[in-house]
Backbone as ProteinMPNN parsed JSONL, in Angstrom:
{"seq_chain_A": "MIAKHRILVIDDEQVVCDVVKEMLSSNDNYRVVAEYDPVKALSLLKTSQFDLVLTDLMMGKYSGMQMIQAALEQNGDTVVILMTGYPTMENAIDALKHGAYDYIVKPFKMDLLMATVERGLRTQMLARETIHLKDQLA", "coords_chain_A": {"N_chain_A": [[-78.918, 44.103, 44.36], [-76.392, 43.429, 42.058], [-73.103, 44.611, 41.928], [-71.586, 46.142, 39.148], [-68.811, 44.898, 37.358], [-65.947, 46.735, 36.711], [-64.254, 47.133, 33.749], [-61.339, 47.607, 31.838], [-60.228, 47.859, 28.571], [-57.337, 47.761, 26.696], [-55.716, 48.475, 23.783], [-53.694, 49.182, 21.011], [-54.754, 48.816, 18.552], [-57.638, 49.785, 17.193], [-59.779, 48.237, 16.25], [-59.503, 45.822, 17.639], [-59.961, 46.675, 20.265], [-62.646, 47.515, 19.973], [-63.984, 45.112, 19.237], [-63.46, 43.406, 21.445], [-64.558, 44.931, 23.521], [-67.272, 45.0, 22.727], [-67.896, 42.261, 22.872], [-67.447, 41.672, 25.627], [-69.257, 43.423, 26.751], [-71.639, 42.181, 26.363], [-72.218, 40.818, 28.613], [-74.193, 41.554, 31.256], [-73.206, 42.216, 33.747], [-70.841, 43.519, 33.45], [-69.128, 46.557, 33.101], [-67.745, 48.151, 30.571], [-64.883, 49.817, 29.381], [-63.088, 50.999, 26.63], [-59.882, 51.675, 25.335], [-57.776, 52.901, 22.887], [-55.592, 54.5, 22.746], [-52.551, 54.542, 24.19], [-51.494, 56.521, 25.951], [-53.749, 57.876, 26.917], [-54.912, 55.691, 28.125], [-53.093, 55.115, 30.205], [-53.484, 57.409, 31.728], [-56.174, 57.058, 32.475], [-55.868, 54.759, 34.058], [-54.447, 55.796, 36.184], [-56.225, 57.493, 37.367], [-58.641, 56.253, 37.825], [-60.39, 53.394, 39.142], [-60.263, 50.002, 38.276], [-61.703, 46.772, 38.036], [-60.75, 44.818, 36.413], [-58.224, 44.652, 33.954], [-57.52, 44.477, 30.597], [-54.948, 44.17, 28.529], [-52.907, 44.968, 25.689], [-49.657, 43.739, 24.771], [-47.589, 44.991, 23.216], [-47.494, 48.271, 22.198], [-46.623, 50.396, 20.239], [-44.383, 52.777, 21.439], [-45.116, 52.198, 23.961], [-45.827, 49.791, 26.547], [-47.433, 46.74, 27.58], [-46.517, 46.079, 30.077], [-46.102, 48.502, 31.368], [-48.749, 49.243, 31.665], [-49.69, 47.245, 33.361], [-48.222, 47.843, 35.687], [-49.19, 50.46, 36.283], [-51.922, 49.92, 36.713], [-51.866, 48.196, 38.939], [-50.632, 49.807, 40.828], [-52.61, 51.663, 41.33], [-54.71, 50.092, 42.266], [-54.247, 47.393, 44.068], [-55.416, 44.839, 43.808], [-56.336, 44.55, 41.271], [-57.216, 42.663, 38.46], [-55.147, 41.746, 35.913], [-54.914, 41.037, 32.563], [-52.886, 40.023, 30.013], [-52.639, 40.544, 26.551], [-51.287, 39.278, 23.549], [-49.738, 39.303, 20.334], [-47.306, 38.375, 19.948], [-46.102, 35.873, 21.091], [-43.902, 34.678, 23.484], [-41.936, 32.643, 25.623], [-40.413, 34.115, 27.373], [-41.759, 36.62, 27.379], [-44.2, 35.854, 28.541], [-43.402, 34.952, 31.094], [-42.249, 37.308, 32.069], [-44.502, 39.002, 32.116], [-46.093, 37.74, 34.069], [-44.381, 37.956, 36.268], [-44.481, 40.685, 36.618], [-46.953, 40.971, 37.651], [-49.236, 40.262, 36.235], [-52.317, 38.533, 35.831], [-52.961, 36.609, 33.959], [-52.172, 35.456, 30.596], [-52.794, 35.793, 27.281], [-52.844, 34.64, 23.888], [-52.969, 36.34, 20.826], [-54.28, 35.689, 17.571], [-57.22, 35.19, 19.49], [-59.755, 32.953, 20.661], [-63.044, 33.988, 21.289], [-64.504, 32.724, 23.327], [-62.485, 31.678, 24.917], [-61.265, 34.026, 25.845], [-63.441, 35.16, 27.269], [-63.817, 33.186, 29.239], [-61.379, 33.371, 30.593], [-61.49, 35.977, 31.607], [-63.766, 35.747, 33.269], [-62.826, 33.805, 35.093], [-60.686, 35.183, 36.262], [-62.029, 37.346, 37.517], [-63.617, 35.901, 39.305], [-61.667, 34.738, 40.946], [-60.62, 37.069, 42.065], [-62.891, 37.995, 43.462], [-63.198, 35.961, 45.389], [-60.812, 36.307, 46.814], [-61.23, 38.87, 47.84], [-63.469, 38.377, 49.453], [-62.325, 36.656, 51.339], [-60.502, 38.371, 52.626], [-62.344, 40.163, 53.712], [-63.755, 38.485, 55.486], [-61.664, 37.762, 57.225], [-61.156, 40.269, 58.326], [-63.541, 40.68, 59.699], [-63.335, 38.705, 61.656], [-61.205, 39.601, 63.125]], "CA_chain_A": [[-78.357, 44.423, 43.062], [-74.986, 43.073, 41.936], [-72.28, 45.685, 41.389], [-70.963, 45.813, 37.872], [-67.351, 44.866, 37.32], [-65.377, 47.736, 35.797], [-63.219, 46.523, 32.92], [-60.682, 48.478, 30.87], [-59.57, 47.172, 27.468], [-56.313, 48.638, 26.115], [-55.013, 47.919, 22.628], [-53.493, 50.258, 20.043], [-55.571, 48.512, 17.378], [-59.001, 50.136, 17.577], [-60.695, 47.139, 15.955], [-59.41, 44.862, 18.746], [-60.692, 47.296, 21.381], [-64.084, 47.51, 19.696], [-64.498, 43.742, 19.257], [-63.404, 42.896, 22.818], [-65.553, 45.688, 24.295], [-68.605, 44.525, 22.351], [-68.074, 40.908, 23.393], [-67.576, 41.713, 27.084], [-70.464, 44.188, 27.094], [-72.809, 41.302, 26.291], [-72.481, 40.402, 29.99], [-74.803, 42.694, 31.957], [-72.467, 42.519, 34.97], [-69.59, 44.184, 33.105], [-69.132, 47.916, 32.549], [-66.496, 48.082, 29.818], [-64.311, 50.994, 28.739], [-61.998, 50.598, 25.732], [-58.997, 52.793, 24.981], [-56.724, 52.488, 21.956], [-54.467, 55.42, 22.9], [-51.871, 54.142, 25.43], [-51.329, 57.668, 26.843], [-55.047, 58.048, 27.579], [-55.117, 54.509, 28.97], [-52.303, 55.325, 31.423], [-54.182, 58.436, 32.504], [-57.348, 56.4, 33.074], [-55.412, 53.848, 35.109], [-53.958, 56.577, 37.324], [-57.309, 58.28, 37.96], [-59.845, 55.437, 38.021], [-60.16, 52.015, 39.566], [-60.896, 48.972, 37.461], [-61.592, 45.429, 38.594], [-59.972, 44.005, 35.483], [-57.624, 45.349, 32.818], [-57.115, 43.604, 29.503], [-54.038, 45.042, 27.791], [-51.982, 44.455, 24.69], [-48.272, 43.788, 25.224], [-46.796, 45.977, 22.474], [-48.303, 49.366, 21.651], [-45.666, 51.437, 19.868], [-43.349, 52.947, 22.463], [-45.687, 51.809, 25.251], [-45.918, 48.344, 26.694], [-48.396, 46.212, 28.54], [-45.886, 46.07, 31.409], [-46.412, 49.809, 31.962], [-50.175, 49.225, 32.02], [-49.794, 46.388, 34.547], [-47.699, 48.604, 36.817], [-50.112, 51.555, 36.605], [-53.162, 49.35, 37.251], [-51.636, 47.643, 40.274], [-50.334, 50.917, 41.739], [-53.888, 52.299, 41.672], [-55.538, 49.141, 42.993], [-53.402, 46.206, 44.135], [-56.055, 43.562, 43.475], [-56.832, 44.56, 39.899], [-56.85, 41.514, 37.637], [-54.616, 42.214, 34.629], [-54.709, 39.975, 31.585], [-52.08, 40.52, 28.914], [-52.901, 39.959, 25.234], [-50.16, 39.54, 22.653], [-49.564, 38.582, 19.081], [-45.889, 38.004, 19.936], [-45.925, 34.999, 22.249], [-42.633, 34.02, 23.799], [-41.89, 32.219, 27.022], [-39.857, 35.245, 28.115], [-42.843, 37.6, 27.575], [-45.172, 35.301, 29.48], [-42.801, 34.971, 32.435], [-42.1, 38.709, 32.451], [-45.838, 39.514, 32.451], [-46.508, 37.17, 35.352], [-43.528, 38.56, 37.293], [-44.937, 42.06, 36.82], [-48.241, 40.95, 38.343], [-50.372, 39.884, 35.396], [-53.05, 37.344, 36.26], [-52.879, 35.606, 32.894], [-51.523, 35.861, 29.361], [-53.438, 35.08, 26.178], [-52.212, 34.881, 22.6], [-53.819, 36.765, 19.711], [-55.721, 35.849, 17.724], [-57.785, 34.265, 20.469], [-61.189, 32.677, 20.521], [-63.785, 34.807, 22.25], [-64.892, 31.943, 24.499], [-61.299, 31.597, 25.771], [-61.129, 35.325, 26.494], [-64.523, 35.296, 28.239], [-63.547, 32.273, 30.352], [-60.237, 33.908, 31.341], [-62.008, 37.142, 32.341], [-64.643, 35.251, 34.338], [-61.985, 33.139, 36.085], [-59.954, 36.232, 36.97], [-62.948, 38.072, 38.402], [-64.029, 34.976, 40.368], [-60.517, 34.656, 41.848], [-60.582, 38.346, 42.77], [-64.016, 38.029, 44.393], [-62.88, 35.065, 46.501], [-59.762, 36.951, 47.612], [-61.859, 39.983, 48.567], [-64.309, 37.793, 50.506], [-61.419, 36.141, 52.36], [-60.032, 39.538, 53.386], [-63.502, 40.673, 54.471], [-64.011, 37.554, 56.595], [-60.558, 37.909, 58.194], [-61.384, 41.543, 59.021], [-64.658, 40.482, 60.632], [-62.867, 37.878, 62.765], [-60.16, 40.328, 63.892]], "C_chain_A": [[-76.858, 44.112, 43.063], [-74.23, 44.247, 41.316], [-71.642, 45.229, 40.084], [-69.448, 45.848, 38.003], [-66.882, 45.892, 36.295], [-64.181, 47.124, 35.08], [-62.674, 47.565, 31.949], [-59.954, 47.613, 29.851], [-58.606, 48.163, 26.822], [-55.622, 47.9, 24.973], [-54.863, 49.042, 21.61], [-54.187, 49.986, 18.708], [-57.034, 48.731, 17.765], [-59.983, 48.994, 17.325], [-60.674, 46.088, 17.065], [-60.178, 45.403, 19.946], [-62.193, 47.174, 21.182], [-64.682, 46.109, 19.798], [-64.539, 43.2, 20.689], [-64.435, 43.622, 23.683], [-66.96, 45.189, 24.002], [-68.886, 43.145, 22.948], [-68.29, 40.929, 24.906], [-68.842, 42.433, 27.523], [-71.732, 43.351, 26.992], [-73.162, 40.749, 27.667], [-72.978, 41.629, 30.753], [-74.058, 43.095, 33.223], [-71.151, 43.242, 34.712], [-69.869, 45.592, 32.577], [-67.758, 48.095, 31.907], [-66.142, 49.427, 29.193], [-63.174, 50.491, 27.862], [-61.194, 51.832, 25.353], [-57.885, 52.293, 24.071], [-55.524, 53.437, 21.959], [-53.775, 55.09, 24.23], [-51.682, 55.289, 26.427], [-52.627, 57.909, 27.62], [-55.331, 56.885, 28.523], [-54.351, 54.658, 30.284], [-52.956, 56.364, 32.323], [-55.41, 57.853, 33.199], [-56.945, 55.504, 34.242], [-54.966, 54.6, 36.36], [-55.074, 57.327, 38.038], [-58.566, 57.485, 38.283], [-59.46, 54.047, 38.5], [-60.943, 51.067, 38.663], [-60.705, 47.638, 38.158], [-60.685, 44.571, 37.726], [-59.473, 44.883, 34.35], [-57.138, 44.299, 31.83], [-56.237, 44.453, 28.6], [-53.173, 44.297, 26.797], [-50.566, 44.573, 25.246], [-47.5, 44.913, 24.54], [-47.709, 47.0, 21.818], [-47.384, 50.535, 21.315], [-44.592, 51.548, 20.933], [-43.861, 52.608, 23.862], [-45.816, 50.296, 25.318], [-46.989, 47.967, 27.714], [-47.829, 46.181, 29.948], [-46.136, 47.398, 32.126], [-47.866, 49.844, 32.434], [-50.4, 48.374, 33.273], [-49.37, 47.178, 35.775], [-48.665, 49.71, 37.237], [-51.406, 51.029, 37.237], [-52.971, 48.883, 38.683], [-51.247, 48.718, 41.286], [-51.621, 51.578, 42.213], [-54.727, 51.386, 42.565], [-54.831, 47.784, 42.957], [-54.079, 44.892, 43.788], [-56.707, 43.568, 42.091], [-56.331, 43.313, 39.18], [-56.381, 42.065, 36.295], [-54.335, 41.007, 33.749], [-53.998, 40.599, 30.39], [-52.444, 39.787, 27.635], [-51.685, 40.242, 24.354], [-50.23, 38.706, 21.385], [-48.132, 38.096, 18.934], [-45.574, 37.093, 21.121], [-44.508, 34.43, 22.348], [-42.704, 33.624, 25.268], [-41.388, 33.375, 27.888], [-40.931, 36.301, 28.393], [-43.843, 37.116, 28.611], [-44.636, 35.364, 30.909], [-42.684, 36.394, 32.942], [-43.453, 39.299, 32.873], [-46.287, 39.016, 33.818], [-45.68, 37.745, 36.502], [-43.957, 39.99, 37.611], [-46.33, 42.126, 37.453], [-49.445, 40.631, 37.494], [-51.018, 38.617, 35.952], [-52.9, 36.223, 35.235], [-52.38, 36.276, 31.621], [-52.208, 35.086, 28.251], [-52.86, 35.547, 24.843], [-53.259, 35.261, 21.553], [-53.389, 36.015, 18.45], [-56.264, 34.792, 18.672], [-59.258, 34.058, 20.165], [-61.91, 33.438, 21.63], [-64.189, 34.017, 23.487], [-63.712, 31.761, 25.453], [-61.119, 32.916, 26.543], [-62.186, 35.483, 27.583], [-64.27, 34.413, 29.458], [-62.401, 32.791, 31.218], [-60.677, 35.103, 32.186], [-62.864, 36.673, 33.521], [-63.84, 34.589, 35.453], [-61.208, 34.167, 36.911], [-60.837, 36.985, 37.947], [-63.433, 37.196, 39.555], [-62.906, 34.84, 41.405], [-60.423, 35.926, 42.691], [-61.687, 38.424, 43.824], [-63.744, 37.148, 45.614], [-61.81, 35.673, 47.408], [-60.339, 38.093, 48.442], [-62.738, 39.458, 49.707], [-63.455, 37.265, 51.652], [-60.918, 37.278, 53.247], [-61.155, 40.088, 54.261], [-63.783, 39.786, 55.694], [-62.914, 37.641, 57.657], [-60.721, 39.198, 58.992], [-62.5, 41.42, 60.049], [-64.224, 39.681, 61.856], [-61.877, 38.618, 63.675], [-60.712, 41.254, 64.942]], "O_chain_A": [[-76.145, 44.502, 43.987], [-74.658, 44.807, 40.307], [-71.219, 44.082, 39.945], [-68.883, 46.715, 38.67], [-67.356, 45.915, 35.159], [-63.228, 46.662, 35.707], [-63.43, 48.307, 31.322], [-59.162, 46.743, 30.215], [-59.0, 49.267, 26.446], [-55.023, 46.842, 25.169], [-55.817, 49.782, 21.369], [-54.197, 50.849, 17.83], [-57.6, 47.974, 18.554], [-60.92, 48.802, 18.101], [-61.715, 45.522, 17.398], [-60.953, 44.679, 20.571], [-62.925, 46.784, 22.093], [-65.755, 45.93, 20.373], [-65.536, 42.605, 21.1], [-65.112, 42.991, 24.494], [-67.751, 44.978, 24.921], [-69.976, 42.892, 23.462], [-69.207, 40.282, 25.412], [-69.431, 42.093, 28.549], [-72.786, 43.761, 27.478], [-74.275, 40.264, 27.874], [-72.263, 42.623, 30.878], [-74.253, 44.201, 33.726], [-70.42, 43.547, 35.654], [-70.731, 45.79, 31.721], [-66.742, 48.18, 32.597], [-66.974, 50.083, 28.566], [-62.382, 49.652, 28.293], [-61.752, 52.896, 25.084], [-57.142, 51.378, 24.427], [-54.546, 53.201, 21.249], [-54.35, 55.331, 25.292], [-51.709, 55.053, 27.635], [-52.602, 58.12, 28.832], [-55.918, 57.069, 29.589], [-54.886, 54.365, 31.353], [-52.974, 56.212, 33.545], [-55.652, 58.126, 34.375], [-57.6, 55.493, 35.284], [-55.097, 54.089, 37.472], [-54.903, 57.753, 39.18], [-59.465, 57.997, 38.95], [-58.338, 53.589, 38.285], [-62.108, 51.295, 38.338], [-59.678, 47.398, 38.793], [-59.951, 43.715, 38.221], [-60.194, 45.744, 33.847], [-56.434, 43.358, 32.195], [-56.739, 45.377, 27.96], [-52.761, 43.159, 27.025], [-50.307, 45.418, 26.102], [-46.83, 45.701, 25.208], [-48.571, 46.666, 21.006], [-47.368, 51.543, 22.021], [-43.96, 50.555, 21.296], [-43.12, 52.718, 24.838], [-45.903, 49.612, 24.298], [-47.382, 48.757, 28.573], [-48.584, 46.251, 30.918], [-46.355, 47.424, 33.337], [-48.169, 50.412, 33.484], [-51.198, 48.733, 34.139], [-50.071, 47.186, 36.787], [-48.93, 49.877, 38.428], [-51.923, 51.622, 38.184], [-53.813, 49.141, 39.544], [-51.504, 48.56, 42.479], [-51.716, 52.004, 43.364], [-55.375, 51.848, 43.505], [-54.824, 47.11, 41.927], [-53.392, 43.913, 43.497], [-57.526, 42.704, 41.777], [-55.158, 42.956, 39.284], [-57.127, 42.768, 35.614], [-53.618, 40.084, 34.135], [-54.465, 41.589, 29.828], [-52.547, 38.561, 27.623], [-51.118, 41.333, 24.413], [-50.712, 37.573, 21.374], [-47.777, 37.481, 17.928], [-44.865, 37.491, 22.045], [-44.001, 33.795, 21.424], [-43.452, 34.213, 26.049], [-41.876, 33.588, 28.998], [-41.014, 36.822, 29.505], [-44.283, 37.888, 29.463], [-45.345, 35.784, 31.824], [-42.981, 36.67, 34.104], [-43.535, 40.013, 33.873], [-46.802, 39.787, 34.629], [-46.209, 37.993, 37.586], [-43.812, 40.45, 38.744], [-46.826, 43.211, 37.755], [-50.574, 40.718, 37.975], [-50.334, 37.741, 36.48], [-52.734, 35.055, 35.586], [-52.19, 37.491, 31.57], [-52.209, 33.855, 28.266], [-52.444, 36.696, 24.695], [-54.288, 34.602, 21.411], [-52.2, 35.736, 18.296], [-55.822, 33.643, 18.658], [-59.906, 34.873, 19.509], [-61.433, 33.514, 22.762], [-64.218, 34.57, 24.587], [-63.906, 31.696, 26.667], [-60.854, 32.909, 27.745], [-61.868, 35.895, 28.699], [-64.487, 34.846, 30.59], [-62.444, 32.666, 32.442], [-60.283, 35.225, 33.346], [-62.698, 37.155, 34.642], [-64.138, 34.787, 36.631], [-61.093, 34.026, 38.128], [-60.435, 37.235, 39.083], [-63.639, 37.692, 40.663], [-63.171, 34.829, 42.607], [-60.174, 35.859, 43.895], [-61.446, 38.868, 44.947], [-64.027, 37.546, 46.744], [-61.895, 35.563, 48.631], [-59.982, 38.264, 49.607], [-62.75, 40.028, 50.798], [-63.825, 37.412, 52.817], [-60.911, 37.161, 54.472], [-60.931, 40.438, 55.42], [-64.017, 40.285, 56.794], [-63.202, 37.6, 58.853], [-60.456, 39.223, 60.194], [-62.416, 41.987, 61.139], [-64.687, 39.942, 62.967], [-61.739, 38.289, 64.853], [-59.948, 41.915, 65.646]]}, "name": "protein", "num_of_chains": 1, "seq": "MIAKHRILVIDDEQVVCDVVKEMLSSNDNYRVVAEYDPVKALSLLKTSQFDLVLTDLMMGKYSGMQMIQAALEQNGDTVVILMTGYPTMENAIDALKHGAYDYIVKPFKMDLLMATVERGLRTQMLARETIHLKDQLA"}
């Protein structure tokens, strides 16, 4: 049995959370949680481990950078993908410097989002397998 990938979707727009959750949930290998309250999302990130986090950049007084930091503090190999409706080169560079895996611009096509999620999880799986093999050789 293949373990399900745990995915957290964070966006202060509930409709975005609902649409992304529904789309990702169509993959039987994904267990998706969506949170539109940034405070609750930060709490989830501090108490639970997720394989992948999909977060909005701007959520009132909260930012996607805070979500990236909380996710990576809990689990250093979490794949974090930043979504934004305010694309700038500075935001993209800042997100990547903070540890984001990728950066996508809203509105996005669902096939682009799905491909980015799949690529991120595949990269994570390969990294985990590499670590496992190195541990076995040691």
